[in-house]
CSV table of C-alpha atoms and ligand atoms in Angstrom, one decimal:
chain,number,residue,atom,x,y,z
O,20,MET,CA,-25.8,-18.2,4.4
O,21,THR,CA,-27.8,-14.9,4.3
O,22,PRO,CA,-26.4,-12.6,1.7
O,23,THR,CA,-25.9,-8.9,2.2
O,24,ILE,CA,-26.9,-6.7,-0.7
O,25,LEU,CA,-25.3,-3.4,-1.3
O,26,SER,CA,-27.3,-1.1,-3.6
O,27,PRO,CA,-25.3,2.1,-4.3
O,28,ARG,CA,-25.8,4.7,-7.0
O,29,TRP,CA,-22.8,3.6,-8.9
O,30,ILE,CA,-20.3,0.6,-9.0
O,31,ILE,CA,-16.9,0.9,-10.7
O,32,PRO,CA,-15.8,-2.7,-10.9
O,33,VAL,CA,-12.3,-1.8,-12.5
O,34,GLU,CA,-12.8,-4.9,-14.6
O,35,PRO,CA,-13.9,-4.5,-17.4
O,36,ALA,CA,-11.8,-1.3,-17.6
O,37,GLY,CA,-13.6,2.1,-17.6
O,38,VAL,CA,-17.1,0.7,-16.8
O,39,VAL,CA,-19.4,2.6,-14.5
O,40,LEU,CA,-22.5,0.6,-13.5
O,41,GLU,CA,-25.5,2.7,-12.4
O,42,HIS,CA,-28.4,1.4,-10.3
O,43,HIS,CA,-26.7,-2.0,-9.8
O,44,SER,CA,-26.4,-4.0,-6.6
O,45,LEU,CA,-23.6,-6.1,-5.3
O,46,VAL,CA,-24.6,-9.3,-3.6
O,47,MET,CA,-22.1,-10.3,-0.8
O,48,GLU,CA,-22.1,-14.0,0.2
O,49,GLY,CA,-19.9,-14.5,3.2
O,50,THR,CA,-16.4,-13.5,2.4
O,51,ARG,CA,-17.1,-13.3,-1.4
O,52,ILE,CA,-18.8,-11.3,-4.0
O,53,GLY,CA,-21.7,-13.5,-5.2
O,54,ALA,CA,-23.1,-11.4,-8.0
O,55,ILE,CA,-23.5,-7.9,-9.4
O,56,LEU,CA,-26.9,-7.3,-10.9
O,57,PRO,CA,-29.3,-4.5,-11.8
O,58,THR,CA,-31.0,-3.4,-8.6
O,59,LYS,CA,-34.5,-4.0,-9.9
O,60,ASP,CA,-33.6,-7.7,-10.6
O,61,VAL,CA,-32.1,-8.1,-7.2
O,62,ARG,CA,-35.3,-6.7,-5.6
O,63,GLU,CA,-37.3,-9.3,-7.5
O,64,ARG,CA,-35.0,-12.2,-6.6
O,65,PHE,CA,-34.2,-11.6,-2.9
O,66,PRO,CA,-36.6,-11.1,0.0
O,67,VAL,CA,-36.8,-7.6,1.5
O,68,GLY,CA,-34.6,-6.8,4.5
O,69,MET,CA,-31.2,-7.9,3.1
O,70,GLU,CA,-30.6,-4.7,1.2
O,71,ARG,CA,-28.4,-1.9,2.3
O,72,THR,CA,-29.1,1.2,0.1
O,73,LEU,CA,-26.2,3.7,-0.4
O,74,PRO,CA,-28.1,6.2,-2.5
O,75,HIS,CA,-25.3,8.7,-3.2
O,76,HIS,CA,-22.4,6.4,-3.1
O,77,VAL,CA,-20.0,4.8,-5.5
O,78,LEU,CA,-18.6,1.3,-4.7
O,79,ILE,CA,-15.0,0.6,-5.7
O,80,PRO,CA,-12.6,-2.3,-5.0
O,81,GLY,CA,-10.8,-1.6,-1.7
O,82,LEU,CA,-7.7,0.5,-2.2
O,83,VAL,CA,-4.4,-1.4,-2.1
O,84,ASN,CA,-1.5,0.5,-0.6
O,85,LEU,CA,1.4,-1.0,-2.3
O,86,HIS,CA,4.2,0.4,-0.1
O,87,ALA,CA,3.9,1.3,3.6
O,88,HIS,CA,6.0,1.2,6.8
O,89,SER,CA,2.9,1.3,8.9
O,90,ALA,CA,4.4,1.5,12.4
O,91,MET,CA,6.4,4.5,11.4
O,92,SER,CA,3.1,6.5,11.5
O,93,LEU,CA,4.1,7.1,15.2
O,94,MET,CA,7.0,9.1,13.7
O,95,ARG,CA,4.7,11.3,11.6
O,96,GLY,CA,6.3,14.8,11.5
O,97,LEU,CA,9.3,13.7,13.7
O,98,ALA,CA,11.9,14.9,11.2
O,99,ASP,CA,10.5,17.0,8.3
O,100,ASP,CA,12.3,18.9,5.6
O,101,LYS,CA,15.4,16.7,5.4
O,102,PRO,CA,17.0,14.9,2.4
O,103,LEU,CA,16.8,11.1,2.4
O,104,MET,CA,20.2,10.2,3.9
O,105,THR,CA,20.1,12.9,6.6
O,106,TRP,CA,16.6,11.9,7.4
O,107,LEU,CA,17.5,8.2,7.7
O,108,GLN,CA,20.9,8.4,9.3
O,109,HIS,CA,20.5,11.3,11.7
O,110,HIS,CA,16.8,10.9,12.7
O,111,ILE,CA,15.0,7.7,11.7
O,112,TRP,CA,17.6,5.1,12.3
O,113,PRO,CA,18.7,6.5,15.7
O,114,ALA,CA,15.0,6.7,16.7
O,115,GLU,CA,14.3,3.2,15.6
O,116,GLY,CA,17.5,2.0,17.3
O,117,ALA,CA,16.2,3.4,20.6
O,118,MET,CA,12.6,2.4,20.3
O,119,LEU,CA,12.3,-0.7,18.1
O,120,SER,CA,10.1,-3.3,19.9
O,121,GLU,CA,7.1,-5.5,19.4
O,122,ALA,CA,5.0,-3.1,21.4
O,123,TYR,CA,5.9,-0.1,19.1
O,124,VAL,CA,5.3,-2.1,15.9
O,125,TYR,CA,1.9,-3.4,17.2
O,126,ASP,CA,0.6,0.0,18.4
O,127,GLY,CA,2.0,1.8,15.4
O,128,THR,CA,0.5,-0.7,12.9
O,129,LEU,CA,-2.9,-0.5,14.6
O,130,PHE,CA,-2.7,3.3,14.5
O,131,ALA,CA,-1.8,3.2,10.8
O,132,ALA,CA,-4.6,0.7,10.1
O,133,ALA,CA,-7.2,3.1,11.6
O,134,GLU,CA,-6.1,5.8,9.2
O,135,MET,CA,-5.9,3.5,6.2
O,136,ILE,CA,-9.4,2.1,6.8
O,137,ARG,CA,-10.8,5.6,7.2
O,138,SER,CA,-9.2,6.4,3.8
O,139,GLY,CA,-10.7,3.4,2.0
O,140,THR,CA,-7.7,1.2,2.0
O,141,THR,CA,-8.4,-2.5,2.6
O,142,CYS,CA,-5.0,-4.0,1.9
O,143,PHE,CA,-1.5,-2.8,2.6
O,144,ALA,CA,2.0,-4.1,1.7
O,145,ASP,CA,4.1,-3.4,4.7
O,146,MET,CA,7.9,-3.3,5.0
O,147,TYR,CA,9.1,-3.2,8.6
O,148,PHE,CA,10.7,-5.0,11.5
O,149,PHE,CA,8.6,-7.6,13.5
O,150,HIS,CA,6.5,-8.4,10.4
O,151,HIS,CA,4.6,-11.0,12.3
O,152,VAL,CA,3.5,-8.4,14.9
O,153,ALA,CA,2.3,-6.1,12.1
O,154,ALA,CA,0.4,-9.2,10.8
O,155,ARG,CA,-1.3,-9.6,14.2
O,156,ALA,CA,-2.3,-5.9,14.2
O,157,ALA,CA,-3.7,-6.1,10.7
O,158,ARG,CA,-5.8,-9.1,11.8
O,159,VAL,CA,-7.1,-7.2,14.8
O,160,ALA,CA,-8.0,-4.2,12.7
O,161,GLY,CA,-9.7,-6.4,10.1
O,162,MET,CA,-7.4,-5.5,7.2
O,163,ARG,CA,-5.7,-7.6,4.5
O,164,ALA,CA,-1.9,-7.3,4.6
O,165,ALA,CA,1.2,-8.5,2.8
O,166,VAL,CA,3.8,-8.2,5.6
O,167,GLY,CA,7.4,-7.9,4.6
O,168,ALA,CA,10.1,-9.5,6.7
O,169,ALA,CA,13.0,-7.0,7.0
O,170,VAL,CA,16.4,-8.0,5.6
O,171,LEU,CA,19.5,-5.9,6.3
O,172,GLU,CA,23.2,-6.4,7.0
O,173,PHE,CA,23.5,-4.1,10.0
O,174,PRO,CA,22.4,-4.9,13.6
O,175,THR,CA,19.2,-3.5,15.1
O,176,PRO,CA,17.3,-4.5,18.2
O,177,TYR,CA,15.4,-6.9,15.9
O,178,ALA,CA,18.3,-8.9,14.5
O,179,ALA,CA,22.1,-8.9,14.5
O,180,ASN,CA,23.1,-9.7,10.9
O,181,ALA,CA,21.7,-10.9,7.6
O,182,ASP,CA,21.5,-14.6,8.8
O,183,ALA,CA,19.5,-13.5,11.8
O,184,TYR,CA,17.1,-11.4,9.7
O,185,LEU,CA,16.5,-14.3,7.4
O,186,GLU,CA,16.0,-16.7,10.3
O,187,ARG,CA,13.4,-14.3,11.9
O,188,ALA,CA,11.8,-13.9,8.5
O,189,LEU,CA,11.0,-17.6,8.2
O,190,ALA,CA,10.1,-18.2,11.9
O,191,HIS,CA,6.5,-17.1,11.5
O,192,ARG,CA,5.8,-18.3,8.0
O,193,ASP,CA,3.2,-20.9,9.0
O,194,GLU,CA,1.3,-18.5,11.3
O,195,ILE,CA,1.0,-16.0,8.4
O,196,ALA,CA,0.3,-18.6,5.7
O,197,GLY,CA,-2.7,-19.9,7.8
O,198,ASP,CA,-4.7,-16.7,7.4
O,199,ALA,CA,-6.4,-16.0,4.0
O,200,CYS,CA,-6.1,-12.2,4.6
O,201,LEU,CA,-2.3,-12.3,5.2
O,202,LYS,CA,0.7,-13.0,3.0
O,203,MET,CA,4.4,-12.8,3.6
O,204,MET,CA,7.0,-10.9,1.5
O,205,LEU,CA,10.7,-10.7,1.8
O,206,THR,CA,11.8,-7.0,2.0
O,207,PRO,CA,15.6,-6.4,1.6
O,208,HIS,CA,15.8,-2.7,2.5
O,209,ALA,CA,17.8,-1.3,-0.5
O,210,PRO,CA,20.9,-2.0,-2.6
O,211,TYR,CA,23.0,0.2,-0.3
O,212,THR,CA,22.1,-1.8,2.8
O,213,VAL,CA,22.0,-5.4,1.5
O,214,ALA,CA,25.0,-7.4,0.2
O,215,ASP,CA,25.1,-9.6,-3.0
O,216,GLY,CA,25.1,-12.9,-1.1
O,217,THR,CA,22.0,-11.8,1.0
O,218,PHE,CA,20.1,-10.7,-2.2
O,219,LYS,CA,20.8,-14.2,-3.7
O,220,ARG,CA,19.5,-16.0,-0.7
O,221,VAL,CA,16.4,-13.8,-0.6
O,222,ALA,CA,15.8,-14.6,-4.3
O,223,THR,CA,16.2,-18.4,-3.7
O,224,ILE,CA,13.8,-18.4,-0.7
O,225,ALA,CA,11.3,-16.2,-2.4
O,226,GLN,CA,11.3,-18.3,-5.5
O,227,GLU,CA,10.7,-21.5,-3.6
O,228,ALA,CA,8.0,-20.1,-1.3
O,229,GLU,CA,6.5,-17.8,-4.0
O,230,TYR,CA,6.9,-14.7,-1.8
O,231,PRO,CA,6.9,-11.3,-3.4
O,232,ILE,CA,10.2,-9.4,-2.9
O,233,MET,CA,10.0,-5.7,-2.1
O,234,VAL,CA,13.0,-3.4,-2.3
O,235,HIS,CA,13.6,0.4,-2.3
O,236,LEU,CA,15.3,1.0,-5.7
O,237,HIS,CA,16.8,4.0,-7.5
O,238,GLU,CA,15.1,6.4,-5.1
O,239,THR,CA,17.6,9.3,-5.3
O,240,ALA,CA,20.2,10.4,-7.9
O,241,GLY,CA,22.9,10.4,-5.2
O,242,GLU,CA,22.2,6.9,-4.2
O,243,VAL,CA,22.3,5.6,-7.8
O,244,GLU,CA,25.6,7.4,-8.3
O,245,SER,CA,27.3,6.3,-5.1
O,246,GLU,CA,26.3,2.7,-5.7
O,247,ARG,CA,27.7,2.9,-9.2
O,248,GLU,CA,31.0,4.2,-7.8
O,249,LYS,CA,31.0,1.4,-5.2
O,250,THR,CA,30.0,-1.6,-7.4
O,251,GLY,CA,30.7,-0.4,-10.9
O,252,MET,CA,27.1,-0.8,-11.8
O,253,ARG,CA,23.7,1.0,-11.4
O,254,SER,CA,21.7,-1.0,-8.9
O,255,ILE,CA,19.1,-2.3,-11.4
O,256,GLU,CA,21.9,-3.9,-13.4
O,257,ARG,CA,23.3,-5.4,-10.2
O,258,LEU,CA,19.9,-6.8,-9.2
O,259,GLU,CA,19.5,-8.2,-12.7
O,260,LYS,CA,22.9,-10.0,-12.4
O,261,LEU,CA,21.8,-11.4,-9.1
O,262,GLY,CA,18.6,-12.8,-10.6
O,263,LEU,CA,16.1,-10.5,-8.9
O,264,LEU,CA,14.4,-9.0,-11.9
O,265,THR,CA,11.3,-11.3,-12.0
O,266,PRO,CA,7.5,-10.9,-11.7
O,267,GLN,CA,8.0,-11.5,-8.0
O,268,LEU,CA,9.9,-8.2,-7.6
O,269,ILE,CA,8.2,-5.0,-6.4
O,270,ALA,CA,10.6,-2.2,-7.0
O,271,VAL,CA,9.7,0.8,-4.8
O,272,HIS,CA,10.2,4.4,-6.0
O,273,CYS,CA,12.3,4.0,-9.2
O,274,VAL,CA,12.6,7.8,-9.5
O,275,HIS,CA,15.8,7.7,-11.4
O,276,VAL,CA,15.4,5.0,-14.1
O,277,ASN,CA,16.4,5.3,-17.8
O,278,ASP,CA,14.7,4.0,-20.9
O,279,SER,CA,16.7,0.7,-21.0
O,280,GLU,CA,16.0,0.1,-17.3
O,281,ILE,CA,12.3,0.6,-18.0
O,282,ARG,CA,12.5,-1.9,-20.9
O,283,ALA,CA,14.3,-4.3,-18.6
O,284,PHE,CA,11.5,-4.0,-16.0
O,285,ALA,CA,8.8,-4.5,-18.7
O,286,ASN,CA,10.6,-7.5,-20.2
O,287,ALA,CA,11.1,-9.2,-16.8
O,288,GLY,CA,7.6,-8.4,-15.5
O,289,VAL,CA,9.0,-6.4,-12.6
O,290,ASN,CA,6.3,-4.4,-10.6
O,291,VAL,CA,6.8,-0.8,-9.5
O,292,ALA,CA,5.4,0.8,-6.3
O,293,HIS,CA,5.0,4.5,-7.0
O,294,CYS,CA,5.2,6.8,-4.0
O,295,PRO,CA,5.0,10.4,-5.3
O,296,ALA,CA,4.4,12.3,-2.1
O,297,SER,CA,7.4,10.7,-0.3
O,298,ASN,CA,9.6,11.3,-3.4
O,299,LEU,CA,8.6,15.0,-3.4
O,300,LYS,CA,8.9,15.5,0.3
O,301,LEU,CA,12.4,14.0,0.5
O,302,ALA,CA,13.3,15.9,-2.7
O,303,SER,CA,14.1,12.7,-4.5
O,304,GLY,CA,12.3,13.7,-7.7
O,305,VAL,CA,9.4,12.5,-9.9
O,306,ALA,CA,9.3,8.9,-11.2
O,307,PRO,CA,8.6,8.5,-14.9
O,308,ILE,CA,5.6,6.5,-14.2
O,309,LYS,CA,3.7,7.4,-17.4
O,310,ALA,CA,6.7,6.1,-19.5
O,311,MET,CA,6.7,2.9,-17.3
O,312,LEU,CA,3.0,2.3,-17.9
O,313,GLU,CA,3.3,2.9,-21.6
O,314,ALA,CA,6.2,0.4,-21.7
O,315,GLY,CA,3.9,-2.2,-20.1
O,316,VAL,CA,5.3,-2.1,-16.5
O,317,ASN,CA,2.7,-3.0,-13.9
O,318,ALA,CA,2.7,0.0,-11.5
O,319,GLY,CA,0.7,0.4,-8.3
O,320,ILE,CA,0.6,3.2,-5.8
O,321,GLY,CA,1.9,3.4,-2.3
O,322,THR,CA,2.1,6.0,0.4
O,323,ASP,CA,5.4,5.0,1.9
O,324,GLY,CA,5.6,5.5,5.6
O,325,ALA,CA,3.9,8.4,7.3
O,326,ALA,CA,7.3,9.6,8.6
O,327,SER,CA,8.1,10.7,5.0
O,328,ASN,CA,4.7,11.5,3.5
O,329,ASN,CA,3.1,12.4,6.1
O,330,SER,CA,-0.2,10.6,5.5
O,331,LEU,CA,-1.5,7.2,4.4
O,332,ASP,CA,-4.1,8.7,2.1
O,333,MET,CA,-4.3,6.6,-1.1
O,334,ILE,CA,-6.8,9.0,-2.7
O,335,PHE,CA,-4.5,12.0,-2.3
O,336,GLU,CA,-1.5,9.9,-3.3
O,337,SER,CA,-3.3,8.8,-6.5
O,338,ARG,CA,-4.4,12.4,-7.3
O,339,LEU,CA,-0.8,13.6,-6.8
O,340,ALA,CA,0.5,10.9,-9.1
O,341,SER,CA,-1.9,12.0,-11.8
O,342,LEU,CA,-1.3,15.8,-11.5
O,343,LEU,CA,2.5,15.3,-11.5
O,344,GLN,CA,2.5,13.1,-14.6
O,345,LYS,CA,0.3,15.5,-16.4
O,346,GLY,CA,2.4,18.5,-15.5
O,347,VAL,CA,5.8,16.9,-16.1
O,348,SER,CA,4.8,15.3,-19.4
O,349,GLY,CA,2.8,18.2,-20.8
O,350,ASP,CA,0.1,15.6,-21.6
O,351,ALA,CA,-3.2,16.3,-19.9
O,352,ALA,CA,-4.4,12.8,-20.8
O,353,ALA,CA,-1.7,11.2,-18.6
O,354,LEU,CA,-3.1,9.0,-15.8
O,355,PRO,CA,-6.8,9.6,-16.3
O,356,ALA,CA,-9.1,8.7,-13.3
O,357,HIS,CA,-10.1,5.2,-14.4
O,358,GLN,CA,-6.4,4.3,-14.9
O,359,LEU,CA,-5.6,5.8,-11.5
O,360,LEU,CA,-8.3,3.6,-9.9
O,361,ARG,CA,-6.8,0.6,-11.6
O,362,MET,CA,-3.3,1.5,-10.3
O,363,ALA,CA,-4.6,2.0,-6.8
O,364,THR,CA,-6.5,-1.4,-6.8
O,365,LEU,CA,-5.9,-4.1,-9.4
O,366,ASN,CA,-2.3,-3.2,-10.2
O,367,GLY,CA,-1.3,-3.3,-6.6
O,368,ALA,CA,-3.1,-6.6,-6.2
O,369,LYS,CA,-1.3,-8.0,-9.2
O,370,ALA,CA,2.1,-6.9,-7.9
O,371,LEU,CA,1.4,-8.8,-4.7
O,372,GLY,CA,0.2,-11.9,-6.6
O,373,TRP,CA,-3.2,-11.4,-5.1
O,374,ASP,CA,-5.2,-10.4,-8.2
O,375,ALA,CA,-7.1,-13.6,-8.4
O,376,ASP,CA,-8.7,-12.6,-5.1
O,377,ILE,CA,-8.8,-8.8,-4.9
O,378,GLY,CA,-8.3,-5.6,-6.9
O,379,SER,CA,-11.6,-5.6,-8.8
O,380,LEU,CA,-15.3,-6.3,-8.1
O,381,LEU,CA,-16.0,-9.5,-9.9
O,382,PRO,CA,-18.2,-12.5,-8.7
O,383,GLY,CA,-16.1,-15.0,-6.9
O,384,LYS,CA,-13.5,-12.5,-5.7
O,385,ALA,CA,-13.2,-11.5,-2.0
O,386,ALA,CA,-15.5,-8.8,-0.9
O,387,ASP,CA,-13.0,-6.1,-0.3
O,388,ILE,CA,-15.1,-3.0,-1.0
O,389,THR,CA,-14.9,0.7,-0.3
O,390,ALA,CA,-18.0,3.0,-0.5
O,391,ILE,CA,-17.5,6.7,-1.1
O,392,ASP,CA,-20.3,9.2,-0.5
O,393,LEU,CA,-20.5,11.8,-3.3
O,394,SER,CA,-23.5,13.7,-1.9
O,395,HIS,CA,-21.3,16.4,-0.3
O,396,ILE,CA,-21.1,19.8,-2.0
O,397,GLU,CA,-17.4,19.3,-2.7
O,398,ALA,CA,-18.2,16.3,-4.9
O,399,GLN,CA,-21.2,17.7,-6.7
O,400,PRO,CA,-22.4,17.6,-9.5
O,401,VAL,CA,-21.3,14.1,-10.7
O,402,TYR,CA,-20.4,13.6,-14.3
O,403,ASP,CA,-18.0,10.8,-13.8
O,404,PRO,CA,-17.8,9.2,-10.3
O,405,ALA,CA,-14.2,8.0,-11.0
O,406,SER,CA,-13.1,11.6,-11.6
O,407,GLN,CA,-15.0,12.8,-8.5
O,408,ILE,CA,-13.2,10.2,-6.2
O,409,PHE,CA,-9.7,11.5,-7.0
O,410,HIS,CA,-10.1,15.1,-8.1
O,411,ALA,CA,-12.9,16.3,-5.9
O,412,ALA,CA,-14.1,14.1,-3.0
O,413,GLY,CA,-11.1,13.1,-1.0
O,414,ARG,CA,-10.7,10.5,1.8
O,415,GLU,CA,-13.2,12.3,4.1
O,416,ALA,CA,-15.9,11.0,1.7
O,417,VAL,CA,-15.1,7.3,2.4
O,418,SER,CA,-18.1,6.1,4.3
O,419,HIS,CA,-18.0,2.3,4.5
O,420,VAL,CA,-15.3,-0.4,4.1
O,421,TRP,CA,-15.6,-4.2,3.9
O,422,VAL,CA,-12.7,-6.5,4.0
O,423,ASN,CA,-13.3,-10.2,3.2
O,424,GLY,CA,-17.0,-9.6,3.6
O,425,GLU,CA,-16.7,-8.0,7.0
O,426,CYS,CA,-17.7,-4.4,7.6
O,427,VAL,CA,-14.7,-2.6,9.2
O,428,LEU,CA,-15.9,1.0,8.6
O,429,ASP,CA,-19.7,1.7,9.1
O,430,ASP,CA,-20.8,5.2,8.2
O,431,ARG,CA,-17.3,6.6,9.1
O,432,SER,CA,-17.1,4.6,12.4
O,433,LEU,CA,-14.4,2.1,12.9
O,434,VAL,CA,-16.1,-1.2,13.8
O,435,LYS,CA,-13.2,-3.2,15.1
O,436,LEU,CA,-10.9,-0.6,16.6
O,437,ASP,CA,-11.4,1.7,19.6
O,438,LEU,CA,-10.3,5.1,18.2
O,439,PRO,CA,-9.8,6.9,21.6
O,440,GLU,CA,-7.6,4.0,22.7
O,441,VAL,CA,-5.6,4.1,19.5
O,442,LEU,CA,-5.1,7.9,19.9
O,443,ASP,CA,-4.0,7.6,23.5
O,444,LYS,CA,-1.4,5.1,22.6
O,445,ALA,CA,-0.1,7.3,19.8
O,446,ALA,CA,0.2,10.2,22.2
O,447,SER,CA,2.2,8.2,24.7
O,448,TRP,CA,4.6,7.0,21.9
O,449,GLN,CA,5.0,10.6,20.7
O,450,SER,CA,6.7,11.8,23.8
O,451,ARG,CA,9.1,8.8,23.8
O,452,PHE,CA,10.0,9.3,20.2
O,453,ALA,CA,10.5,13.0,20.7
O,454,ALA,CA,13.1,12.2,23.4
O,455,THR,CA,15.2,10.3,20.9
O,456,GLN,CA,15.8,13.5,18.8
O,457,VAL,CA,17.4,15.5,21.6
O,458,GLY,CA,20.9,16.3,20.3
O,459,ALA,CA,20.2,14.9,16.8
O,460,ALA,CA,22.1,16.6,14.0
O,461,ALA,CA,20.1,19.0,11.9
T,507,LIG,ZN1,9.7,3.0,1.9
């Protein structure tokens, strides 16, 4: 096997923490990272012609988007400036009710994958209907994905009731398990849409099959309060009683959590997906992520769907997380750049149970790598490349992306996807989705 050698200006491996390697090369052997060595040693050891120099670039582990609803990118901007329940009940759910199909999920996920790859994301944790179709789109785009099988009580064009959702969830398990770049999750939507018995069955199946469980949790103050009125408990307490607080759980949002709930998460090893842009745009609030990290909770970063963000830009999302925590806590040291990078890579991988394979640049791990070009005036001069990535460069500086050793973005060009075709499809879906909003309540 002929190795490919990447020789950038800097490598930030994430492990060990805070390290920036200068004038080192990464040796890619097939799907794996073979070695990381000083560039001068590599030039002595390997014949010429294998090396790809990236003279102004920093290599980082591919970004892990810990919470997305990829297909919903086709609803980007469909219903802005609404609070969560109005947005869901009057706009998103009626639109999905009219449009939900395998074709929509496939085209929407490919569309989202194109944006994610161009933003340096190599892996996404998806939560949507027709998860096996999202998995096929991820494979075509050349991305790594944890696809979440939707679980709800109410009928949609995808399934009629909780039994049918669970049946559909398991129908494609072998197809997904057979691909090293795919993984399945169970994704009960939220405490207000899933019954106790269904949560228990999800927990049992997930434990046996070692699937992560992803659930929207304590997103808005109103939701926490109405669930307390309905069940006599806050939802975290309810999920604890149902046996869901385990290291397999990825709790999404967690905007309204108190100190004892944060301690419960830390003690149980629960993971959190932090989605600050969506939380701000739906006016849900700001999650106390600094307190969670200090308590020892593993927290990664997610964009949520582009229908509530409205982008899938992990670099922007991470920067927003940092600025918000600094501003809200009054501590300028909150979420420094190297910790942000760890959250956006290794913490996400750990939440998905994928940290033995991805999330840092170590020999033996999969070659999921993002290169960012810091030569542009907006990113100069460079004192610390980690700071430049989040606070100066932005996703437009992402130049190359490899997933499992395969180049999927080459000098800003998508290798596996036809961008004009992806854009044409998005435009045709736009007119169909717009028609679903005629007569929708404000
Ligand atoms: Zn979500």
